[in-house]
Short mmCIF file of C-alpha atoms in Angstrom, two decimals:
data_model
loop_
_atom_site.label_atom_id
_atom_site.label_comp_id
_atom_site.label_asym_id
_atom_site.label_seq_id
_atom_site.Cartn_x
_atom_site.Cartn_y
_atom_site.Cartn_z
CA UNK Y 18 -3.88 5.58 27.09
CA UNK Y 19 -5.51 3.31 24.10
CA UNK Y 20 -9.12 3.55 24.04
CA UNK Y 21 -10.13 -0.06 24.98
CA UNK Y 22 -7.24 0.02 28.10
CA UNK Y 23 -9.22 3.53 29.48
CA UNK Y 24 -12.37 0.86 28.76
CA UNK Y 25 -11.37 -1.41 30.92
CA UNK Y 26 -9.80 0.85 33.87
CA UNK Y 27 -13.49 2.50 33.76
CA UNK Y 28 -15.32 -0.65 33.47
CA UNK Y 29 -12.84 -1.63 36.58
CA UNK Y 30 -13.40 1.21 38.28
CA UNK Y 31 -17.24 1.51 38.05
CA UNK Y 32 -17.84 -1.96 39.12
CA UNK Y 33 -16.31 -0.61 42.36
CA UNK Y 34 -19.31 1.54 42.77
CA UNK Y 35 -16.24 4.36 43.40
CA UNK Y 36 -16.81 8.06 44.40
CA UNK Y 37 -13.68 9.42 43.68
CA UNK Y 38 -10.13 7.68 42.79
CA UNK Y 39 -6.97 9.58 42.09
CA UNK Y 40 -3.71 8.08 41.23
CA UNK Y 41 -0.83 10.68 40.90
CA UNK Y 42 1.13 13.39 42.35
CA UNK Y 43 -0.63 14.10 45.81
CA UNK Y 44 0.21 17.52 46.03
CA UNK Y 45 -1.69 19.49 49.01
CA UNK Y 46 -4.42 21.22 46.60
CA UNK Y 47 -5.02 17.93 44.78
CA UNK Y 48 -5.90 16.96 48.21
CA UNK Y 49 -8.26 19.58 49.30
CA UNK Y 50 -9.67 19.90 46.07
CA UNK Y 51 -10.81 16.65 46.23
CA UNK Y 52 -11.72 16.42 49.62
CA UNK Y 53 -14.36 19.63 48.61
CA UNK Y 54 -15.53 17.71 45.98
CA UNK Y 55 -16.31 14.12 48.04
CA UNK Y 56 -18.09 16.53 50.50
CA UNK Y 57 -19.99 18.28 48.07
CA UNK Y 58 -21.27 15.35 46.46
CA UNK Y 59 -22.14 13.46 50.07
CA UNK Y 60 -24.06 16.86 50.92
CA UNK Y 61 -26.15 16.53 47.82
CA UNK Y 62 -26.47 12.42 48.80
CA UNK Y 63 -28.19 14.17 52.07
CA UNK Y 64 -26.17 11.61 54.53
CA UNK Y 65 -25.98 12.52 57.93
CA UNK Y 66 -23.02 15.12 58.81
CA UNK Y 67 -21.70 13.15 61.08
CA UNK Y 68 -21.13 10.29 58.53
CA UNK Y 69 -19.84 13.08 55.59
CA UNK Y 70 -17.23 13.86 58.06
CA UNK Y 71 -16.10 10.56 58.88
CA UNK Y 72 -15.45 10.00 55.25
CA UNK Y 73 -14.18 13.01 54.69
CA UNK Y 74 -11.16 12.41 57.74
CA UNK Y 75 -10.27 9.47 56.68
CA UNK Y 76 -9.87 10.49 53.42
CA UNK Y 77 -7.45 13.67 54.27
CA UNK Y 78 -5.52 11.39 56.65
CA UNK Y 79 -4.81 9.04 53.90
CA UNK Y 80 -4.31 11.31 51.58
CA UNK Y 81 -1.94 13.31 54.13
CA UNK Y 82 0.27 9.85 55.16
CA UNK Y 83 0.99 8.91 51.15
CA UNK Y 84 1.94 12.65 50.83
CA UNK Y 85 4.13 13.29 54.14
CA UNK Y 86 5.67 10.11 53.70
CA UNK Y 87 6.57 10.55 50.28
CA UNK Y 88 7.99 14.01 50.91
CA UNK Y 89 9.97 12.00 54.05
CA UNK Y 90 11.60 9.93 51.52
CA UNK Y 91 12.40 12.88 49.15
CA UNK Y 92 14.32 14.69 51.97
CA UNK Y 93 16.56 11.72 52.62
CA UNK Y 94 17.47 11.82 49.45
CA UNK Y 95 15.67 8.43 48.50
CA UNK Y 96 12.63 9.57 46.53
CA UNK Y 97 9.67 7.39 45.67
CA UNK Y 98 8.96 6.13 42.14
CA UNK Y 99 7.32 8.61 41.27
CA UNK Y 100 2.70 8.63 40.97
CA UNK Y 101 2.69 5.40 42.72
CA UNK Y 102 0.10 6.70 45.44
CA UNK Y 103 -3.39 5.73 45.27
CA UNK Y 104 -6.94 7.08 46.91
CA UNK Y 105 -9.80 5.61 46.52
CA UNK Y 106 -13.63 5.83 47.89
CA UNK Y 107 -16.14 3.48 47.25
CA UNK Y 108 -19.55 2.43 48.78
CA UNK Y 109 -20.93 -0.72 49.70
CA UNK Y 110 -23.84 -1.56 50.22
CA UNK Y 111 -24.69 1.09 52.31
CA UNK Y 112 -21.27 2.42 53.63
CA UNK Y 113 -18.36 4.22 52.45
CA UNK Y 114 -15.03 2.52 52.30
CA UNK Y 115 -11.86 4.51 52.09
CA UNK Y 116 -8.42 2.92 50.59
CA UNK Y 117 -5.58 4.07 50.00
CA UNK Y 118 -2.01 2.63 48.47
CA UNK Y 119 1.54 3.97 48.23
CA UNK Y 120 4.90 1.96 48.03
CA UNK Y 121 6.87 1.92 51.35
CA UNK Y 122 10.61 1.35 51.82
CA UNK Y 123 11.10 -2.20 53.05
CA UNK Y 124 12.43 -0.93 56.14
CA UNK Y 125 9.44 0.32 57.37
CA UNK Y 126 7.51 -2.84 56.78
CA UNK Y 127 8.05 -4.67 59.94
CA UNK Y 128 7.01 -1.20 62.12
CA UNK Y 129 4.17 -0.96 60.15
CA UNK Y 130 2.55 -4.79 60.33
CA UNK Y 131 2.90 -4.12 63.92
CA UNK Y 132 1.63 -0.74 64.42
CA UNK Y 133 -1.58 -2.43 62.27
CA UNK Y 134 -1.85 -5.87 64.04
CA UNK Y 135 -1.80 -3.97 67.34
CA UNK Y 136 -4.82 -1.51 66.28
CA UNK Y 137 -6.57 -4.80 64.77
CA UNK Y 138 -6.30 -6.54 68.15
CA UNK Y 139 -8.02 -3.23 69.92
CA UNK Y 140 -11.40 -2.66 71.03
CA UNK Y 141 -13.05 1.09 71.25
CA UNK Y 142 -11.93 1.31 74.33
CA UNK Y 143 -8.22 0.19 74.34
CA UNK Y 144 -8.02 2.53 70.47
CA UNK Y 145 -8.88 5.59 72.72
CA UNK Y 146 -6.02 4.75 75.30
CA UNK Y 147 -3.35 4.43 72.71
CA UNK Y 148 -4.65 8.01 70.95
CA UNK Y 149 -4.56 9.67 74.11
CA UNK Y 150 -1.01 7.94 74.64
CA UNK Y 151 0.30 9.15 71.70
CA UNK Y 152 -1.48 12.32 71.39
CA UNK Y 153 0.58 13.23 74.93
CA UNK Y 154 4.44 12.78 73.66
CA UNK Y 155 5.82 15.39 72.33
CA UNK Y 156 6.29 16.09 68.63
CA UNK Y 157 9.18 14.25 66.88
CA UNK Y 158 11.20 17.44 65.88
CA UNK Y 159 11.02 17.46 61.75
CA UNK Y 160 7.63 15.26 61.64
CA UNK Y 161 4.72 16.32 59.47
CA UNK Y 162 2.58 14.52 61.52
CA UNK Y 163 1.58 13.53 64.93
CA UNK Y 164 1.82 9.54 64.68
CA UNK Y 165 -2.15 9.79 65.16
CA UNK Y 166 -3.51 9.05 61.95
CA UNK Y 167 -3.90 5.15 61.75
CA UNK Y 168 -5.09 5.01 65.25
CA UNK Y 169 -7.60 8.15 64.01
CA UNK Y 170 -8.78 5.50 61.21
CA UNK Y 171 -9.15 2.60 63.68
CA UNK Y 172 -11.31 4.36 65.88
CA UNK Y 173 -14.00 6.00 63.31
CA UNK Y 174 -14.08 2.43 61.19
CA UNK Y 175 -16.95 0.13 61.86
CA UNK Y 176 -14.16 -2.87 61.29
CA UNK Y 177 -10.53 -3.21 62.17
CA UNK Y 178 -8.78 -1.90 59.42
CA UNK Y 179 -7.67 -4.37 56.47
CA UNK Y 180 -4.02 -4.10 55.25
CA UNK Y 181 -1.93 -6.07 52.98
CA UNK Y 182 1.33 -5.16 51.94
CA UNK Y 183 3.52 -6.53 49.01
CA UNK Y 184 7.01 -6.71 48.07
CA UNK Y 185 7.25 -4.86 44.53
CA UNK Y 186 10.85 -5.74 44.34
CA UNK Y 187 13.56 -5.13 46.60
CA UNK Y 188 13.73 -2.18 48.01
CA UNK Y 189 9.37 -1.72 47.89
CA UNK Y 190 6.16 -2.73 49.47
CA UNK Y 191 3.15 -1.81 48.41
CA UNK Y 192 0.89 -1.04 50.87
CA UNK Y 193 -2.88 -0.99 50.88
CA UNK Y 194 -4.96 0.12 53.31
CA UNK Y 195 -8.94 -0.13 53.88
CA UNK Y 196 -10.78 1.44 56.39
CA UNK Y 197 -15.09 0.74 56.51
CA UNK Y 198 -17.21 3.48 57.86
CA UNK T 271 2.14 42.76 73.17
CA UNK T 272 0.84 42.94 69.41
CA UNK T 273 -1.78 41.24 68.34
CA UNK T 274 -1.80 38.28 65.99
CA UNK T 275 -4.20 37.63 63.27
CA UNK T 276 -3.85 35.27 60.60
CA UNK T 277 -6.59 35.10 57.99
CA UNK T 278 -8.57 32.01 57.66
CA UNK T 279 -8.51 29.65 54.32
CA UNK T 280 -10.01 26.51 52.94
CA UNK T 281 -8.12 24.24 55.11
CA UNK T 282 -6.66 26.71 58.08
CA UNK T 283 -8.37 28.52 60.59
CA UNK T 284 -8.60 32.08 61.48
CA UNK T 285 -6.38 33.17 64.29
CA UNK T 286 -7.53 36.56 65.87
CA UNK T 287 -6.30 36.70 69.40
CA UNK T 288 -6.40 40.25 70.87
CA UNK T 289 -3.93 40.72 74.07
CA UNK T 290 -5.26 43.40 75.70
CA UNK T 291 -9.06 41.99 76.06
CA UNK T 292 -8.02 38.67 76.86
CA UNK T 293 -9.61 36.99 74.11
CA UNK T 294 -8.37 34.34 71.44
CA UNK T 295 -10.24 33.29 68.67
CA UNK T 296 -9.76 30.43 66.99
CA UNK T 297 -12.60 29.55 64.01
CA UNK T 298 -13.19 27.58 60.89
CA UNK T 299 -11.50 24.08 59.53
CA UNK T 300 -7.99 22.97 60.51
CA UNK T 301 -5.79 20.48 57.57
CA UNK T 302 -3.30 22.98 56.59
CA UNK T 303 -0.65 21.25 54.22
CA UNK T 304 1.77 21.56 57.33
CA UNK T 305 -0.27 21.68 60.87
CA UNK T 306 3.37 22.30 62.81
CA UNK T 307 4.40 25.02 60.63
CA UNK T 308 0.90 26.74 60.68
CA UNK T 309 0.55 26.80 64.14
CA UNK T 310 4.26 28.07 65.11
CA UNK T 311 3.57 31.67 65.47
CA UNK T 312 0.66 30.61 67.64
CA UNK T 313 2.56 28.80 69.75
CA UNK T 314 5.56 31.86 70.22
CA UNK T 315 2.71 34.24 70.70
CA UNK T 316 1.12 32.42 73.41
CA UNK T 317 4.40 31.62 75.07
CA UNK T 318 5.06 35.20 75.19
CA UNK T 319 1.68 36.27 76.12
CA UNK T 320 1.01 33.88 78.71
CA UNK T 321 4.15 35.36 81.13
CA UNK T 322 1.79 38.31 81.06
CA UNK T 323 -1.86 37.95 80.43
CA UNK T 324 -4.82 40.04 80.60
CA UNK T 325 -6.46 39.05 83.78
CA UNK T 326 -8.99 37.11 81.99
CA UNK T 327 -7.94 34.76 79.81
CA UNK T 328 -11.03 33.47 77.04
CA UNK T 329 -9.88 30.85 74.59
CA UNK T 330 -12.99 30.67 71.73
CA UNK T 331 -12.71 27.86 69.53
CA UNK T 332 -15.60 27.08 66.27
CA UNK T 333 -13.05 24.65 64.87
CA UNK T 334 -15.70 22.46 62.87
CA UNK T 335 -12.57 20.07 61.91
CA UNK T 336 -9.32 19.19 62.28
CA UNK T 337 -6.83 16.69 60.77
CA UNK T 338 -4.57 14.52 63.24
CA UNK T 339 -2.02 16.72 63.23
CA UNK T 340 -4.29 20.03 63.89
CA UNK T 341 -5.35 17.99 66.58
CA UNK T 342 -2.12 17.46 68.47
CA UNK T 343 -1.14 21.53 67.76
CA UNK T 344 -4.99 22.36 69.71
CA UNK T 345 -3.77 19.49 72.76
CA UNK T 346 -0.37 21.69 72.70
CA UNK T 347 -2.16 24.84 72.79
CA UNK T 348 -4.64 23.68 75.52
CA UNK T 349 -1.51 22.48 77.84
CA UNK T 350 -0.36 26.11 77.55
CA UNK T 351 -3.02 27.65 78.74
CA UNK T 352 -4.47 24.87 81.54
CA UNK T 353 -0.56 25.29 82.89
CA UNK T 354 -1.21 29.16 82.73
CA UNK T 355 -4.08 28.13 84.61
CA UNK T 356 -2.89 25.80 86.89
CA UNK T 357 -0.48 28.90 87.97
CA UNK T 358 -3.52 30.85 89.21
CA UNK T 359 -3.98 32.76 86.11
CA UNK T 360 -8.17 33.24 85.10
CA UNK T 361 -7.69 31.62 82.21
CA UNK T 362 -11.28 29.53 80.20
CA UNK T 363 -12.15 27.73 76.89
CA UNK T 364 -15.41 28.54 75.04
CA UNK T 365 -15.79 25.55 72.91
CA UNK T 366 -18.76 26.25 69.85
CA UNK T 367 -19.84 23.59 67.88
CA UNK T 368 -22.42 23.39 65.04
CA UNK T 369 -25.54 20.97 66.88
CA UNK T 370 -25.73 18.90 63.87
CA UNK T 371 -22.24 17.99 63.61
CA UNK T 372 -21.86 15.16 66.47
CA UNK T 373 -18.02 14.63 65.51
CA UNK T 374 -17.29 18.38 66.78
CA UNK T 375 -19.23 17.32 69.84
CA UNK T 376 -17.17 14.40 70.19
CA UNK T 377 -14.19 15.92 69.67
CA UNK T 378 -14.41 19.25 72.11
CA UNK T 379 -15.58 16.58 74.88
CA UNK T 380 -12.18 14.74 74.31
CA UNK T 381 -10.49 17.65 74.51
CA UNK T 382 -11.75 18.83 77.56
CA UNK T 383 -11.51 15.46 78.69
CA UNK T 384 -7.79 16.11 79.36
CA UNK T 385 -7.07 19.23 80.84
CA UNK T 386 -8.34 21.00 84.27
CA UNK T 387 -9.12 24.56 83.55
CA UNK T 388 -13.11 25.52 82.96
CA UNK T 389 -14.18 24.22 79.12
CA UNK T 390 -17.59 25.00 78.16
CA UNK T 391 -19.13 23.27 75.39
CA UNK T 392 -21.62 25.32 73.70
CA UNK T 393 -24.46 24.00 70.82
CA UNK T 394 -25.53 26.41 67.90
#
């Protein structure tokens, strides 16, 4: 990368007030050597556990959905562009805010606006129902996960989770995702 | 009935259950790269195990935390053994969590939130 384009990506990125951002491959050490290295440095911040861990969760379920569902697409046989996964935490003011972004298959645009506009539309109370709902069906045979990530998200965010997603071309969305501690 | 141990790593749990005494441990953080595929053998072992128990059955979790998908294995894992105990078998949960960390409070208390055999929640 030319010197004044790695300029302004840092300039970009330090205006963020960013903790940690990776862009690439999210292979499963990538993702737990970063997750060490986010808890180490909250440790030495001397936040409360309790809040450490919050970040930390979101982050590995973020991390975990751009991986498993890129993987997904790989064993269909319709692989991702490759890298185009993002992580990202930051801190305002005096909270952490974890993003991610990854490109989704049109397809599963509709499914996902909904699945998000429902958990919007949710207080504490009615995001605990739906995670005990789904945490009592059985596992879809071949899934990585347990459908209880986003809800997971919802629940330890101090605001309903913000979400955009954007056609890339035709057959991609790119989907962001923000959750507030 | 052998035993089953698996060793513990950054992101996966110890698993030392030991038939004869009765007692399964379960200890340390739970985000293995596949949750499912990690906790397979547990689940065969305890399907197994539980047509013939010891005649007390201890389940002792320190899980300090788990990932979504760890999550749904440990609800699996607790249906086992509450329908072991729903049979009449003596079967319990020890649940240890570290008194600082309130989201391994949280957690344990949802957990026993859902299933009918005794679930102690214990502060260290």
């Amino acid at each position: 990368m030319k010197g004044n384009e790695l300029f302004n990506l840092q300039e970009l990125l330090s205006r963020q007030k960013l903790l940690i951002c990776f862009s690439g491959p999210f292979s499963h050490s990538v993702i737990e050597e970063l997750g060490k290295a986010v808890r180490n440095h909250l440790e030495n911040e001397r936040i409360e556990k309790s809040a450490i861990m919050d970040v930390f969760s979101v982050y590995v379920e973020q991390a975990q959905n751009v991986r498993n569902y890129t993987a997904s697409r790989e064993a269909l046989g319709r692989p991702i562009p490759a890298n185009s996964g993002i992580v990202v935490i930051g801190k305002e003011d005096d909270h952490y805010v974890v993003s991610s972004g990854n490109l989704v298959e049109a397809d599963d645009v509709p499914g996902l606006s909904a699945m998000l506009e429902k958990l919007r539309g949710l207080d504490k109370a009615g995001l605990k129902a739906v995670y005990k709902e789904q945490s009592r069906k059985p596992r879809e045979a071949g899934a990585s996960g347990a459908g209880l990530g986003l809800i997971d998200m919802a629940r330890k965010a101090t605001r309903p989770l913000e979400y955009s997603l954007r056609a890339v071309d035709d057959t991609y969305f790119f989907f962001s995702l923000e959750v507030q501690l | 009935m052998d035993s089953l141990r698996i060793e513990a790593t950054s992101c996966s749990p110890l698993i030392d259950f030991d038939p004869a005494a009765g007692l399964l441990r379960i200890e340390g953080e739970s985000y293995p790269e596949n949750s499912f595929d990690f906790y397979a053998p547990v689940f065969n072992w305890l399907e197994d195990y539980l047509k013939a128990p010891a005649p007390a059955v201890v389940l002792d979790i320190g899980l300090s935390y788990l990932n979504t998908s760890s999550i749904k294995c440990m609800i699996d894992v607790l249906e086992m053994l509450d329908g072991a105990h729903q049979k009449g078998q003596t079967v319990s949960v020890r649940w240890h969590y570290d008194s600082d960390n309130d989201r391994a409070l949280d957690m344990a208390e949802e957990f026993a939130e859902d299933v009918s055999l005794p679930f102690e929640i214990l502060a260290h």
